[in-house]
CSV table of C-alpha atoms and ligand atoms in Angstrom, one decimal:
chain,number,residue,atom,x,y,z
H,1,MET,CA,-69.5,-30.3,-48.9
H,2,ILE,CA,-66.6,-32.8,-48.9
H,3,SER,CA,-67.9,-36.3,-49.4
H,4,GLN,CA,-66.7,-39.3,-47.4
H,5,TRP,CA,-64.6,-40.7,-50.2
H,6,GLN,CA,-63.0,-37.3,-50.7
H,7,LEU,CA,-62.2,-37.2,-47.0
H,8,ARG,CA,-60.8,-40.7,-47.2
H,9,ALA,CA,-58.6,-39.9,-50.2
H,10,ALA,CA,-57.4,-36.6,-48.5
H,11,PHE,CA,-56.7,-38.4,-45.2
H,12,ALA,CA,-54.7,-41.2,-47.0
H,13,ARG,CA,-52.6,-38.6,-48.8
H,14,ARG,CA,-51.9,-36.5,-45.7
H,15,LEU,CA,-51.1,-39.5,-43.6
H,16,SER,CA,-48.7,-40.6,-46.4
H,17,ASP,CA,-47.0,-37.1,-46.4
H,18,MET,CA,-46.8,-37.1,-42.6
H,19,TYR,CA,-45.3,-40.6,-42.5
H,20,GLY,CA,-42.8,-39.8,-45.2
H,21,GLN,CA,-41.5,-36.9,-43.0
H,22,GLU,CA,-41.3,-39.2,-40.0
H,23,VAL,CA,-39.8,-42.2,-41.8
H,24,PRO,CA,-37.9,-41.1,-44.9
H,25,ALA,CA,-37.2,-44.7,-46.0
H,26,TYR,CA,-41.0,-45.0,-46.6
H,27,THR,CA,-40.6,-42.3,-49.3
H,28,THR,CA,-37.9,-44.4,-50.9
H,29,LEU,CA,-40.3,-47.3,-50.8
H,30,VAL,CA,-43.1,-45.3,-52.5
H,31,ASP,CA,-40.7,-44.0,-55.1
H,32,VAL,CA,-39.3,-47.4,-56.0
H,33,SER,CA,-42.9,-48.8,-56.1
H,34,HIS,CA,-43.9,-46.2,-58.6
H,35,GLU,CA,-40.8,-46.9,-60.7
H,36,VAL,CA,-41.6,-50.6,-60.7
H,37,ASN,CA,-45.3,-50.0,-61.6
H,38,GLU,CA,-44.3,-47.8,-64.5
H,39,ASP,CA,-41.9,-50.4,-65.8
H,40,VAL,CA,-44.6,-53.1,-65.5
H,41,LEU,CA,-47.1,-51.0,-67.3
H,42,ARG,CA,-44.7,-50.3,-70.1
H,43,ALA,CA,-43.8,-54.0,-70.5
H,44,GLU,CA,-47.3,-55.4,-70.2
H,45,GLY,CA,-49.6,-52.7,-71.4
H,46,ALA,CA,-53.3,-53.1,-70.6
H,47,GLY,CA,-52.6,-56.5,-69.0
H,48,ALA,CA,-50.9,-54.7,-66.1
H,49,GLU,CA,-54.3,-53.1,-65.2
H,50,ARG,CA,-56.2,-56.3,-65.0
H,51,LEU,CA,-56.3,-56.1,-61.2
H,52,GLY,CA,-57.0,-52.4,-60.9
H,53,SER,CA,-56.4,-49.2,-62.9
H,54,ILE,CA,-52.9,-47.8,-62.6
H,55,SER,CA,-54.3,-44.6,-61.0
H,56,ARG,CA,-56.0,-46.7,-58.3
H,57,VAL,CA,-52.8,-48.9,-57.8
H,58,THR,CA,-50.5,-45.8,-57.6
H,59,ALA,CA,-52.6,-44.1,-55.0
H,60,GLU,CA,-53.4,-47.3,-53.1
H,61,ARG,CA,-52.1,-47.7,-49.5
H,62,HIS,CA,-52.9,-49.6,-46.4
H,63,GLY,CA,-51.9,-48.4,-42.9
H,64,ALA,CA,-51.6,-50.3,-39.6
H,65,ILE,CA,-52.4,-49.0,-36.2
H,66,ARG,CA,-52.6,-50.6,-32.8
H,67,VAL,CA,-54.8,-49.7,-29.8
H,68,GLY,CA,-55.2,-50.9,-26.3
H,69,THR,CA,-58.9,-51.3,-25.4
H,70,PRO,CA,-62.4,-52.0,-26.9
H,71,ALA,CA,-63.3,-48.4,-26.0
H,72,GLU,CA,-60.3,-47.1,-28.0
H,73,LEU,CA,-61.2,-49.4,-30.9
H,74,GLU,CA,-64.8,-48.1,-30.8
H,75,GLN,CA,-63.4,-44.6,-31.3
H,76,VAL,CA,-61.2,-45.7,-34.1
H,77,ALA,CA,-64.3,-47.2,-35.7
H,78,ARG,CA,-66.0,-43.8,-35.5
H,79,VAL,CA,-63.0,-41.9,-37.1
H,80,PHE,CA,-62.8,-44.4,-39.9
H,81,GLY,CA,-66.6,-44.6,-40.2
H,82,ALA,CA,-66.4,-40.9,-41.1
H,83,LEU,CA,-64.2,-41.9,-44.1
H,84,GLY,CA,-66.6,-44.6,-45.3
H,85,MET,CA,-64.4,-47.4,-43.9
H,86,HIS,CA,-66.0,-50.3,-42.1
H,87,PRO,CA,-64.6,-53.2,-40.0
H,88,VAL,CA,-64.1,-56.2,-42.2
H,89,GLY,CA,-62.7,-59.6,-41.0
H,90,PHE,CA,-61.4,-60.9,-37.7
H,91,TYR,CA,-57.8,-61.9,-37.4
H,92,ASP,CA,-56.4,-63.7,-34.3
H,93,LEU,CA,-52.7,-63.0,-34.4
H,94,ARG,CA,-52.2,-64.7,-31.0
H,95,GLU,CA,-52.6,-68.0,-32.8
H,96,ALA,CA,-51.0,-67.1,-36.1
H,97,ALA,CA,-47.6,-65.9,-34.6
H,98,ALA,CA,-44.8,-68.0,-33.2
H,99,SER,CA,-43.6,-65.2,-31.0
H,100,ALA,CA,-45.7,-63.3,-28.6
H,101,VAL,CA,-48.2,-61.1,-30.5
H,102,PRO,CA,-51.0,-60.5,-28.0
H,103,VAL,CA,-53.5,-58.8,-30.3
H,104,VAL,CA,-56.7,-59.4,-32.3
H,105,SER,CA,-57.4,-57.4,-35.4
H,106,THR,CA,-59.8,-56.2,-38.0
H,107,ALA,CA,-59.4,-54.1,-41.1
H,108,PHE,CA,-61.3,-50.9,-41.7
H,109,ARG,CA,-62.0,-50.4,-45.4
H,110,PRO,CA,-64.6,-49.3,-48.0
H,111,VAL,CA,-66.9,-52.2,-48.9
H,112,ASP,CA,-68.6,-51.5,-52.2
H,113,GLY,CA,-67.1,-51.7,-55.6
H,114,GLU,CA,-67.6,-48.0,-56.5
H,115,GLU,CA,-66.1,-46.8,-53.2
H,116,LEU,CA,-63.1,-49.1,-53.6
H,117,ALA,CA,-62.5,-47.9,-57.1
H,118,ARG,CA,-62.6,-44.2,-55.9
H,119,ASN,CA,-60.1,-44.9,-53.1
H,120,PRO,CA,-59.4,-48.2,-51.5
H,121,PHE,CA,-57.6,-46.9,-48.4
H,122,ARG,CA,-57.7,-49.5,-45.6
H,123,VAL,CA,-56.2,-49.7,-42.1
H,124,PHE,CA,-55.2,-53.0,-40.4
H,125,THR,CA,-56.2,-52.3,-36.8
H,126,SER,CA,-55.0,-54.4,-33.9
H,127,MET,CA,-56.2,-54.4,-30.3
H,128,LEU,CA,-54.2,-55.6,-27.3
H,129,THR,CA,-55.6,-58.5,-25.3
H,130,PRO,CA,-54.7,-57.8,-21.7
H,131,ALA,CA,-57.2,-60.4,-20.5
H,132,ASP,CA,-55.2,-63.2,-22.1
H,133,PRO,CA,-53.4,-65.0,-19.2
H,134,ARG,CA,-50.9,-66.6,-21.5
H,135,PHE,CA,-49.3,-63.2,-21.8
H,136,PHE,CA,-50.4,-61.1,-18.8
H,137,ASP,CA,-50.7,-62.2,-15.2
H,138,ALA,CA,-53.4,-60.7,-13.0
H,139,ALA,CA,-51.1,-57.9,-11.6
H,140,LEU,CA,-49.7,-56.8,-14.9
H,141,ARG,CA,-53.2,-57.0,-16.5
H,142,ALA,CA,-54.6,-54.7,-13.8
H,143,ARG,CA,-51.7,-52.2,-14.2
H,144,LEU,CA,-52.0,-52.2,-17.9
H,145,GLU,CA,-55.7,-51.7,-17.9
H,146,THR,CA,-55.4,-48.8,-15.5
H,147,PHE,CA,-52.8,-47.2,-17.7
H,148,LEU,CA,-54.8,-47.6,-20.8
H,149,ALA,CA,-58.0,-46.3,-19.2
H,150,SER,CA,-56.2,-43.1,-18.2
H,151,ARG,CA,-55.1,-42.1,-21.7
H,152,THR,CA,-57.0,-40.3,-24.5
H,153,LEU,CA,-56.1,-41.1,-28.0
H,154,PHE,CA,-58.6,-38.9,-29.8
H,155,PRO,CA,-59.8,-35.5,-28.8
H,156,PRO,CA,-63.6,-35.2,-28.3
H,157,GLU,CA,-63.8,-32.6,-31.1
H,158,LEU,CA,-62.5,-35.1,-33.6
H,159,LEU,CA,-65.0,-37.7,-32.6
H,160,THR,CA,-67.9,-35.2,-32.8
H,161,LEU,CA,-66.8,-34.2,-36.3
H,162,ALA,CA,-66.4,-37.9,-37.2
H,163,ASP,CA,-70.0,-38.7,-36.1
H,164,ARG,CA,-71.3,-35.7,-38.1
H,165,ALA,CA,-69.4,-36.8,-41.2
H,166,ALA,CA,-70.8,-40.3,-40.9
H,167,ALA,CA,-74.4,-39.0,-40.4
H,168,ASP,CA,-74.3,-36.4,-43.2
H,169,ARG,CA,-72.1,-38.5,-45.5
H,170,GLY,CA,-69.5,-35.7,-45.6
H,171,LEU,CA,-68.5,-32.4,-44.0
H,172,PRO,CA,-68.6,-28.8,-45.1
H,173,ASP,CA,-65.2,-27.4,-46.2
H,174,GLU,CA,-64.0,-25.9,-42.9
H,175,ASP,CA,-65.1,-28.8,-40.7
H,176,ALA,CA,-63.5,-31.2,-43.2
H,177,GLU,CA,-60.2,-29.3,-42.8
H,178,ARG,CA,-60.4,-29.4,-39.0
H,179,PHE,CA,-61.4,-33.1,-39.0
H,180,LEU,CA,-58.5,-34.0,-41.3
H,181,ARG,CA,-56.0,-32.1,-39.2
H,182,LEU,CA,-57.1,-33.6,-35.9
H,183,ALA,CA,-57.3,-37.1,-37.5
H,184,VAL,CA,-53.8,-37.0,-38.9
H,185,ARG,CA,-52.3,-35.5,-35.7
H,186,SER,CA,-53.8,-38.4,-33.7
H,187,PHE,CA,-51.6,-40.8,-35.6
H,188,GLU,CA,-48.3,-38.9,-35.4
H,189,LEU,CA,-45.5,-40.2,-33.2
H,190,SER,CA,-45.6,-38.6,-29.8
H,191,HIS,CA,-42.6,-36.7,-28.4
H,192,GLU,CA,-43.8,-37.1,-24.9
H,193,PRO,CA,-41.2,-39.0,-22.8
H,194,ILE,CA,-41.8,-42.7,-22.4
H,195,ASP,CA,-41.6,-44.3,-18.9
H,196,ARG,CA,-38.7,-46.6,-19.5
H,197,GLY,CA,-39.3,-48.9,-16.7
H,198,TRP,CA,-42.9,-49.5,-17.7
H,199,TYR,CA,-42.0,-49.9,-21.4
H,200,GLU,CA,-39.4,-52.5,-20.5
H,201,THR,CA,-41.8,-54.4,-18.2
H,202,LEU,CA,-44.2,-54.8,-21.2
H,203,GLU,CA,-41.4,-55.5,-23.6
H,204,LYS,CA,-40.5,-58.6,-21.7
H,205,VAL,CA,-43.9,-59.9,-22.5
H,206,SER,CA,-44.1,-58.7,-26.1
H,207,ALA,CA,-42.6,-55.8,-28.1
H,208,VAL,CA,-46.1,-55.2,-29.5
H,209,ALA,CA,-47.5,-54.9,-26.0
H,210,ALA,CA,-44.9,-52.3,-25.2
H,211,ASP,CA,-45.6,-50.4,-28.4
H,212,ILE,CA,-49.3,-50.3,-27.6
H,213,GLY,CA,-49.5,-50.1,-23.8
H,214,GLY,CA,-46.2,-48.5,-23.0
H,215,VAL,CA,-47.0,-45.1,-24.4
H,216,ARG,CA,-49.9,-42.6,-24.0
H,217,SER,CA,-50.9,-42.3,-27.7
H,218,THR,CA,-51.2,-44.3,-30.8
H,219,HIS,CA,-49.2,-43.9,-34.0
H,220,ILE,CA,-49.2,-45.1,-37.5
H,221,ASN,CA,-47.0,-48.2,-37.5
H,222,HIS,CA,-46.5,-48.5,-41.2
H,223,LEU,CA,-48.0,-47.5,-44.5
H,224,THR,CA,-48.0,-49.9,-47.4
H,225,PRO,CA,-48.0,-48.9,-51.1
H,226,ARG,CA,-49.1,-51.4,-53.7
H,227,VAL,CA,-46.7,-52.7,-56.3
H,228,LEU,CA,-47.3,-54.7,-59.5
H,229,ASP,CA,-44.1,-56.8,-59.2
H,230,ILE,CA,-43.0,-57.3,-55.6
H,231,ASP,CA,-40.0,-59.5,-56.5
H,232,GLU,CA,-38.6,-56.8,-58.6
H,233,LEU,CA,-39.3,-54.2,-55.8
H,234,TYR,CA,-37.5,-56.5,-53.3
H,235,ARG,CA,-34.5,-56.6,-55.6
H,236,ARG,CA,-34.4,-52.9,-56.2
H,237,MET,CA,-34.7,-52.0,-52.5
H,238,THR,CA,-31.9,-54.4,-51.6
H,239,GLU,CA,-29.8,-52.9,-54.3
H,240,ARG,CA,-30.3,-49.5,-52.7
H,241,GLY,CA,-28.9,-50.9,-49.5
H,242,ILE,CA,-32.2,-51.0,-47.6
H,243,GLU,CA,-32.4,-54.0,-45.4
H,244,MET,CA,-35.5,-56.1,-46.2
H,245,ILE,CA,-37.0,-58.8,-44.0
H,246,ASP,CA,-36.0,-62.3,-45.2
H,247,THR,CA,-39.1,-63.3,-47.2
H,248,ILE,CA,-42.0,-62.3,-49.2
H,249,GLN,CA,-45.1,-63.5,-47.3
H,250,GLY,CA,-48.0,-65.2,-49.0
H,251,PRO,CA,-48.2,-67.1,-52.2
H,252,PRO,CA,-45.0,-67.9,-54.1
H,253,ARG,CA,-44.0,-66.2,-57.3
H,254,TRP,CA,-45.3,-68.6,-60.0
H,255,SER,CA,-46.6,-68.9,-63.5
H,256,GLY,CA,-50.3,-69.1,-62.5
H,257,PRO,CA,-52.7,-66.3,-61.6
H,258,ASP,CA,-51.8,-63.8,-58.8
H,259,VAL,CA,-54.1,-64.6,-55.9
H,260,LEU,CA,-54.7,-63.0,-52.5
H,261,LEU,CA,-51.8,-61.0,-51.2
H,262,ARG,CA,-48.0,-61.0,-51.2
H,263,GLN,CA,-46.2,-58.7,-48.8
H,264,THR,CA,-42.7,-57.8,-47.6
H,265,SER,CA,-41.1,-55.0,-45.7
H,266,PHE,CA,-37.9,-53.2,-44.8
H,267,ARG,CA,-36.8,-53.7,-41.3
H,268,ALA,CA,-38.0,-51.5,-38.5
H,269,LEU,CA,-35.7,-48.5,-38.1
H,270,ALA,CA,-34.3,-47.2,-34.8
H,271,GLU,CA,-36.1,-44.0,-34.2
H,272,PRO,CA,-35.1,-41.5,-31.5
H,273,ARG,CA,-37.6,-41.4,-28.6
H,274,ALA,CA,-37.5,-39.5,-25.3
H,275,LEU,CA,-37.2,-41.9,-22.4
H,276,ARG,CA,-37.8,-41.1,-18.7
H,277,ALA,CA,-35.6,-43.0,-16.2
H,278,PRO,CA,-36.9,-44.0,-12.8
H,279,ASP,CA,-35.1,-41.0,-11.2
H,280,GLY,CA,-37.1,-38.7,-13.5
H,281,SER,CA,-34.3,-37.7,-15.9
H,282,VAL,CA,-35.2,-37.7,-19.6
H,283,THR,CA,-32.7,-39.1,-22.1
H,284,SER,CA,-32.9,-39.7,-25.8
H,285,GLY,CA,-33.1,-43.4,-26.6
H,286,ALA,CA,-34.0,-45.3,-29.7
H,287,LEU,CA,-36.9,-47.7,-30.4
H,288,ARG,CA,-37.4,-50.0,-33.3
H,289,VAL,CA,-41.1,-50.4,-34.0
H,290,ARG,CA,-42.0,-48.7,-37.3
H,291,PHE,CA,-41.2,-50.0,-40.8
H,292,GLY,CA,-42.3,-49.8,-44.4
H,293,GLU,CA,-44.2,-52.6,-46.0
H,294,VAL,CA,-45.1,-53.2,-49.6
H,295,GLU,CA,-47.7,-55.5,-51.2
H,296,ALA,CA,-48.9,-57.0,-54.4
H,297,ARG,CA,-52.6,-57.9,-54.6
H,298,GLY,CA,-54.2,-60.7,-56.5
H,299,ILE,CA,-57.6,-62.4,-57.0
H,300,ALA,CA,-59.9,-62.9,-54.0
H,301,LEU,CA,-60.5,-66.6,-53.3
H,302,THR,CA,-63.7,-68.3,-52.2
H,303,ARG,CA,-63.7,-70.3,-49.0
H,304,GLU,CA,-62.8,-73.4,-51.0
H,305,GLY,CA,-60.0,-71.5,-52.8
H,306,ARG,CA,-58.7,-70.2,-49.5
H,307,ALA,CA,-58.8,-73.7,-47.9
H,308,ARG,CA,-56.6,-74.8,-50.8
H,309,TYR,CA,-54.2,-71.9,-50.1
H,310,ASP,CA,-54.0,-72.7,-46.4
H,311,ALA,CA,-53.4,-76.4,-47.2
H,312,LEU,CA,-50.5,-75.4,-49.5
H,313,LEU,CA,-49.1,-73.2,-46.9
H,314,ALA,CA,-49.1,-76.0,-44.4
H,315,ARG,CA,-47.5,-78.4,-46.9
H,316,THR,CA,-44.8,-75.8,-47.7
H,317,ASP,CA,-44.1,-75.5,-44.0
H,318,GLU,CA,-43.7,-79.3,-43.7
H,319,GLN,CA,-41.4,-79.5,-46.7
H,320,ALA,CA,-39.3,-76.5,-45.5
H,321,ALA,CA,-38.9,-78.3,-42.1
H,322,GLN,CA,-37.8,-81.5,-43.9
H,323,HIS,CA,-35.4,-79.7,-46.2
H,324,PRO,CA,-34.0,-76.8,-44.2
H,325,ALA,CA,-31.4,-76.0,-46.9
H,326,ALA,CA,-33.9,-75.7,-49.7
H,327,ASP,CA,-35.3,-72.5,-51.0
H,328,ARG,CA,-38.8,-72.0,-49.6
H,329,GLY,CA,-40.0,-70.3,-52.7
H,330,GLU,CA,-38.9,-73.2,-54.9
H,331,LEU,CA,-40.6,-75.7,-52.6
H,332,ALA,CA,-43.8,-73.7,-52.6
H,333,ARG,CA,-43.7,-73.2,-56.4
H,334,ALA,CA,-43.4,-76.9,-57.0
H,335,LEU,CA,-46.4,-77.6,-54.7
H,336,TRP,CA,-48.5,-74.9,-56.3
H,337,THR,CA,-47.8,-76.1,-59.8
H,338,GLU,CA,-49.2,-79.5,-58.9
H,339,ASP,CA,-52.1,-78.4,-56.9
H,340,PHE,CA,-53.4,-74.9,-57.7
H,341,PRO,CA,-55.3,-73.9,-60.8
H,342,GLY,CA,-52.9,-72.5,-63.3
H,343,SER,CA,-55.3,-70.0,-65.0
H,344,GLU,CA,-58.0,-67.5,-64.2
H,345,ALA,CA,-60.5,-69.5,-66.2
H,346,GLU,CA,-59.8,-72.6,-64.1
H,347,LEU,CA,-60.2,-70.6,-60.9
H,348,ALA,CA,-63.6,-69.4,-62.1
H,349,ARG,CA,-64.8,-72.7,-63.4
H,350,ARG,CA,-63.9,-74.6,-60.2
H,351,GLY,CA,-65.4,-71.9,-58.0
H,352,LEU,CA,-62.1,-71.2,-56.3
H,353,GLY,CA,-61.9,-67.5,-57.1
H,354,TYR,CA,-64.3,-64.5,-57.1
H,355,PHE,CA,-65.1,-62.8,-60.4
H,356,THR,CA,-67.6,-60.4,-61.8
H,357,TYR,CA,-69.3,-61.9,-64.9
H,358,HIS,CA,-70.3,-59.9,-67.9
H,359,ALA,CA,-72.3,-60.8,-71.0
H,360,ALA,CA,-69.8,-60.9,-73.9
H,361,ALA,CA,-70.4,-58.3,-76.6
H,362,ASP,CA,-69.5,-60.9,-79.3
H,363,ARG,CA,-71.5,-63.8,-77.8
H,364,PRO,CA,-73.0,-66.5,-80.1
H,365,SER,CA,-76.6,-66.2,-81.2
H,366,GLY,CA,-79.4,-68.7,-80.3
H,367,PRO,CA,-80.5,-69.9,-76.9
H,368,ALA,CA,-77.9,-69.5,-74.2
H,369,PRO,CA,-76.8,-72.5,-72.0
H,370,THR,CA,-77.7,-72.3,-68.4
H,371,THR,CA,-74.6,-73.3,-66.4
H,372,LEU,CA,-71.8,-70.9,-65.7
H,373,GLY,CA,-69.2,-73.4,-67.0
H,374,GLU,CA,-71.0,-73.6,-70.4
H,375,LEU,CA,-71.6,-69.9,-70.6
H,376,LEU,CA,-67.8,-69.3,-70.0
H,377,ASP,CA,-66.6,-72.1,-72.3
H,378,GLN,CA,-68.9,-71.2,-75.2
H,379,GLY,CA,-68.0,-67.5,-75.1
H,380,TRP,CA,-71.3,-66.1,-73.7
H,381,VAL,CA,-69.8,-64.5,-70.7
H,382,ARG,CA,-66.4,-63.3,-69.7
H,383,ALA,CA,-65.0,-63.2,-66.2
H,384,GLU,CA,-63.2,-60.2,-64.6
H,385,PRO,CA,-61.3,-60.9,-61.4
H,386,ILE,CA,-62.3,-59.4,-58.1
H,387,VAL,CA,-59.3,-58.1,-56.2
H,388,TYR,CA,-58.5,-59.3,-52.7
H,389,GLU,CA,-59.1,-56.3,-50.4
H,390,ASP,CA,-58.3,-58.0,-47.1
H,391,PHE,CA,-55.3,-59.4,-45.2
H,392,LEU,CA,-53.8,-62.8,-44.3
H,393,PRO,CA,-53.3,-63.7,-40.6
H,394,ARG,CA,-50.1,-65.8,-41.2
H,395,SER,CA,-48.6,-63.1,-43.3
H,396,ALA,CA,-49.6,-60.4,-40.8
H,397,ALA,CA,-48.0,-62.5,-38.0
H,398,GLY,CA,-44.9,-62.9,-40.1
H,399,ILE,CA,-44.7,-59.1,-40.7
H,400,PHE,CA,-45.2,-58.4,-37.0
H,401,GLN,CA,-42.6,-61.0,-36.1
H,402,SER,CA,-39.8,-60.2,-38.4
H,403,ASN,CA,-39.9,-56.6,-37.1
H,404,LEU,CA,-40.0,-57.5,-33.3
H,405,SER,CA,-36.9,-57.0,-31.2
H,406,GLY,CA,-37.4,-60.1,-29.1
H,407,GLU,CA,-39.5,-63.2,-29.0
H,408,GLY,CA,-41.4,-62.1,-25.8
H,409,THR,CA,-42.9,-64.7,-23.5
H,410,ARG,CA,-46.0,-66.8,-23.3
H,411,ASN,CA,-47.2,-69.1,-20.6
H,412,THR,CA,-48.8,-71.9,-22.5
H,413,GLU,CA,-50.2,-73.6,-19.3
H,414,HIS,CA,-53.0,-71.1,-19.4
H,415,GLU,CA,-56.0,-71.2,-21.8
H,416,GLY,CA,-56.1,-68.2,-24.0
H,417,ALA,CA,-58.9,-65.7,-23.5
H,418,ALA,CA,-61.6,-66.2,-26.2
H,419,TYR,CA,-62.2,-63.4,-28.7
H,420,ASP,CA,-64.0,-63.8,-32.0
H,421,SER,CA,-65.8,-61.7,-34.7
H,422,ALA,CA,-69.0,-61.5,-32.7
H,423,TRP,CA,-67.2,-60.4,-29.6
H,424,LEU,CA,-65.4,-57.7,-31.6
H,425,SER,CA,-68.7,-56.5,-33.1
H,426,GLY,CA,-70.2,-56.2,-29.7
H,427,ALA,CA,-67.2,-54.4,-28.3
H,428,ILE,CA,-67.2,-51.7,-31.0
H,429,GLY,CA,-70.9,-51.5,-31.4
H,430,ARG,CA,-70.9,-52.2,-35.1
H,431,GLU,CA,-70.9,-55.4,-37.1
H,432,VAL,CA,-67.6,-56.8,-38.2
H,433,LEU,CA,-68.4,-57.8,-41.7
H,434,ASP,CA,-67.5,-61.1,-43.3
H,435,PRO,CA,-65.2,-60.6,-46.3
H,436,TYR,CA,-66.5,-63.7,-48.1
H,437,ALA,CA,-70.0,-62.3,-48.0
H,438,LEU,CA,-68.9,-59.0,-49.5
H,439,TYR,CA,-67.1,-60.7,-52.4
H,440,GLU,CA,-70.0,-63.1,-53.0
H,441,ARG,CA,-72.5,-60.3,-53.1
H,442,GLN,CA,-70.5,-58.5,-55.7
H,443,GLN,CA,-70.2,-61.7,-57.8
H,444,ASN,CA,-73.9,-62.5,-57.5
H,445,GLN,CA,-75.0,-59.1,-58.5
H,446,SER,CA,-73.0,-59.5,-61.7
H,447,LEU,CA,-74.6,-62.9,-62.3
H,448,ASP,CA,-78.0,-61.4,-61.8
H,449,ARG,CA,-77.2,-58.8,-64.5
H,450,VAL,CA,-75.9,-61.5,-66.8
H,451,ALA,CA,-79.2,-63.4,-66.4
H,452,ARG,CA,-81.3,-60.4,-67.3
H,453,GLU,CA,-79.1,-59.6,-70.4
H,454,LEU,CA,-79.2,-63.1,-71.6
H,455,ASP,CA,-82.8,-63.8,-70.8
H,456,LEU,CA,-82.0,-66.7,-68.5
H,457,LEU,CA,-84.7,-68.0,-66.2
H,458,THR,CA,-82.4,-68.1,-63.2
H,459,ALA,CA,-79.1,-66.6,-62.6
H,460,PRO,CA,-76.2,-69.0,-63.0
H,461,ARG,CA,-74.2,-69.6,-59.8
Z,1,LIG,C1,-49.9,-55.1,-38.4
Z,1,LIG,C2,-49.2,-56.2,-39.1
Z,1,LIG,C3,-50.1,-56.7,-40.2
Z,1,LIG,C4,-50.4,-56.6,-42.7
Z,1,LIG,O1,-50.3,-55.9,-43.7
Z,1,LIG,O2,-50.6,-57.8,-42.7
Z,1,LIG,C5,-50.2,-55.9,-41.4
Z,1,LIG,C6,-49.0,-54.3,-37.4
Z,1,LIG,O3,-47.8,-54.5,-37.5
Z,1,LIG,O4,-49.5,-53.6,-36.6
Z,1,LIG,O5,-50.2,-54.7,-41.5
Z,2,LIG,NI1,-49.5,-54.1,-43.3
């Protein structure tokens, strides 16, 4: 029997091999990430592993896929459910992006600590919103929905195997092999000719809409290795002559703790694709949709910590608008230095970041204090950071946007169609989990353990 985490690890590895063959620059990105990680490990020693063991970080990837309908998303949920990956978080990129990105998204990922440590593979999954009249008028919506309803992304055999894997928490060897093959194949780039007229019609609205609704299959859009020093990675990729997008999304490089997520990518590459002209002739064209992204992960923030991050992002935007010639990173760094806790201990004490807490081996003797602040200050407990396992809507929008060929169009006279986490849960028939609740549960479990070990009457919070 191959267990779900083994299936997940094997799937991530095979997807990575497949994508490396399809997009060779991705392999360069993986190689350079490994070099940077080794250098950081050599320079910093054990400190480099504070946010995850080097073996986890080296194997770590996230992928991104895009689908067209709730029914397709429901099938994606079954395929990833087989791998022990559950929908976490709701991202509305229609609001986060300046150009036309008519999708809402969630991320499929393992949710408990042990599973994440075994293999944290996650997939950012976006679904088109044809019902949003800002992007699609009634005629285009109808045509798009008819087109999407007529395609099949996943063969029935794959879905049957997926359901069995989820029910039995794994698959026997032969079925596992078949499942993995069918699953990886479903995310390969199709060679079937693309109807050029239809693709271009959608492209006028949004390049993302064309990538999703202009073709009869889905494909992996990018795979993202994790790196321990993303600024160094950016420099080295640029040195190798690979064109990167302009910025690193997320928090600035600064002297304080790494929090949330920093991401950047190389520009989408022109890939040969077969195109069918209106007269039926097939020619070889080129489309730019797929790219390689890289990310550095930091500490998960509580709602209050995240509010602080969002406020700093807004103030950085304001300042950048006022000083167009200034370096955005510099502006952000100055604001962060003023307004964001400069140490892990401060993040913990002020309840801005998530940690697991552990009774210190060399703790003082005598009765323990009862508040978390005192326990930390007096050396009774130590805090280990919880890594941010999710995504950031503004960054995601930035990554989408910097890799789009055009701005697309949006009719702002219409009200947008409403989608939220509850809607998404209903559409895919499983609960979209709240990331904050997951981090908090992990933190609280560790505090319950501390209370037992230190004989406290109530767990500190
Ligand atoms: C997804 C873009 C978002 C991330 O890491 O934030 C994303 C896409 O391009 O489909 O992958
Ligand atoms: Ni990504």
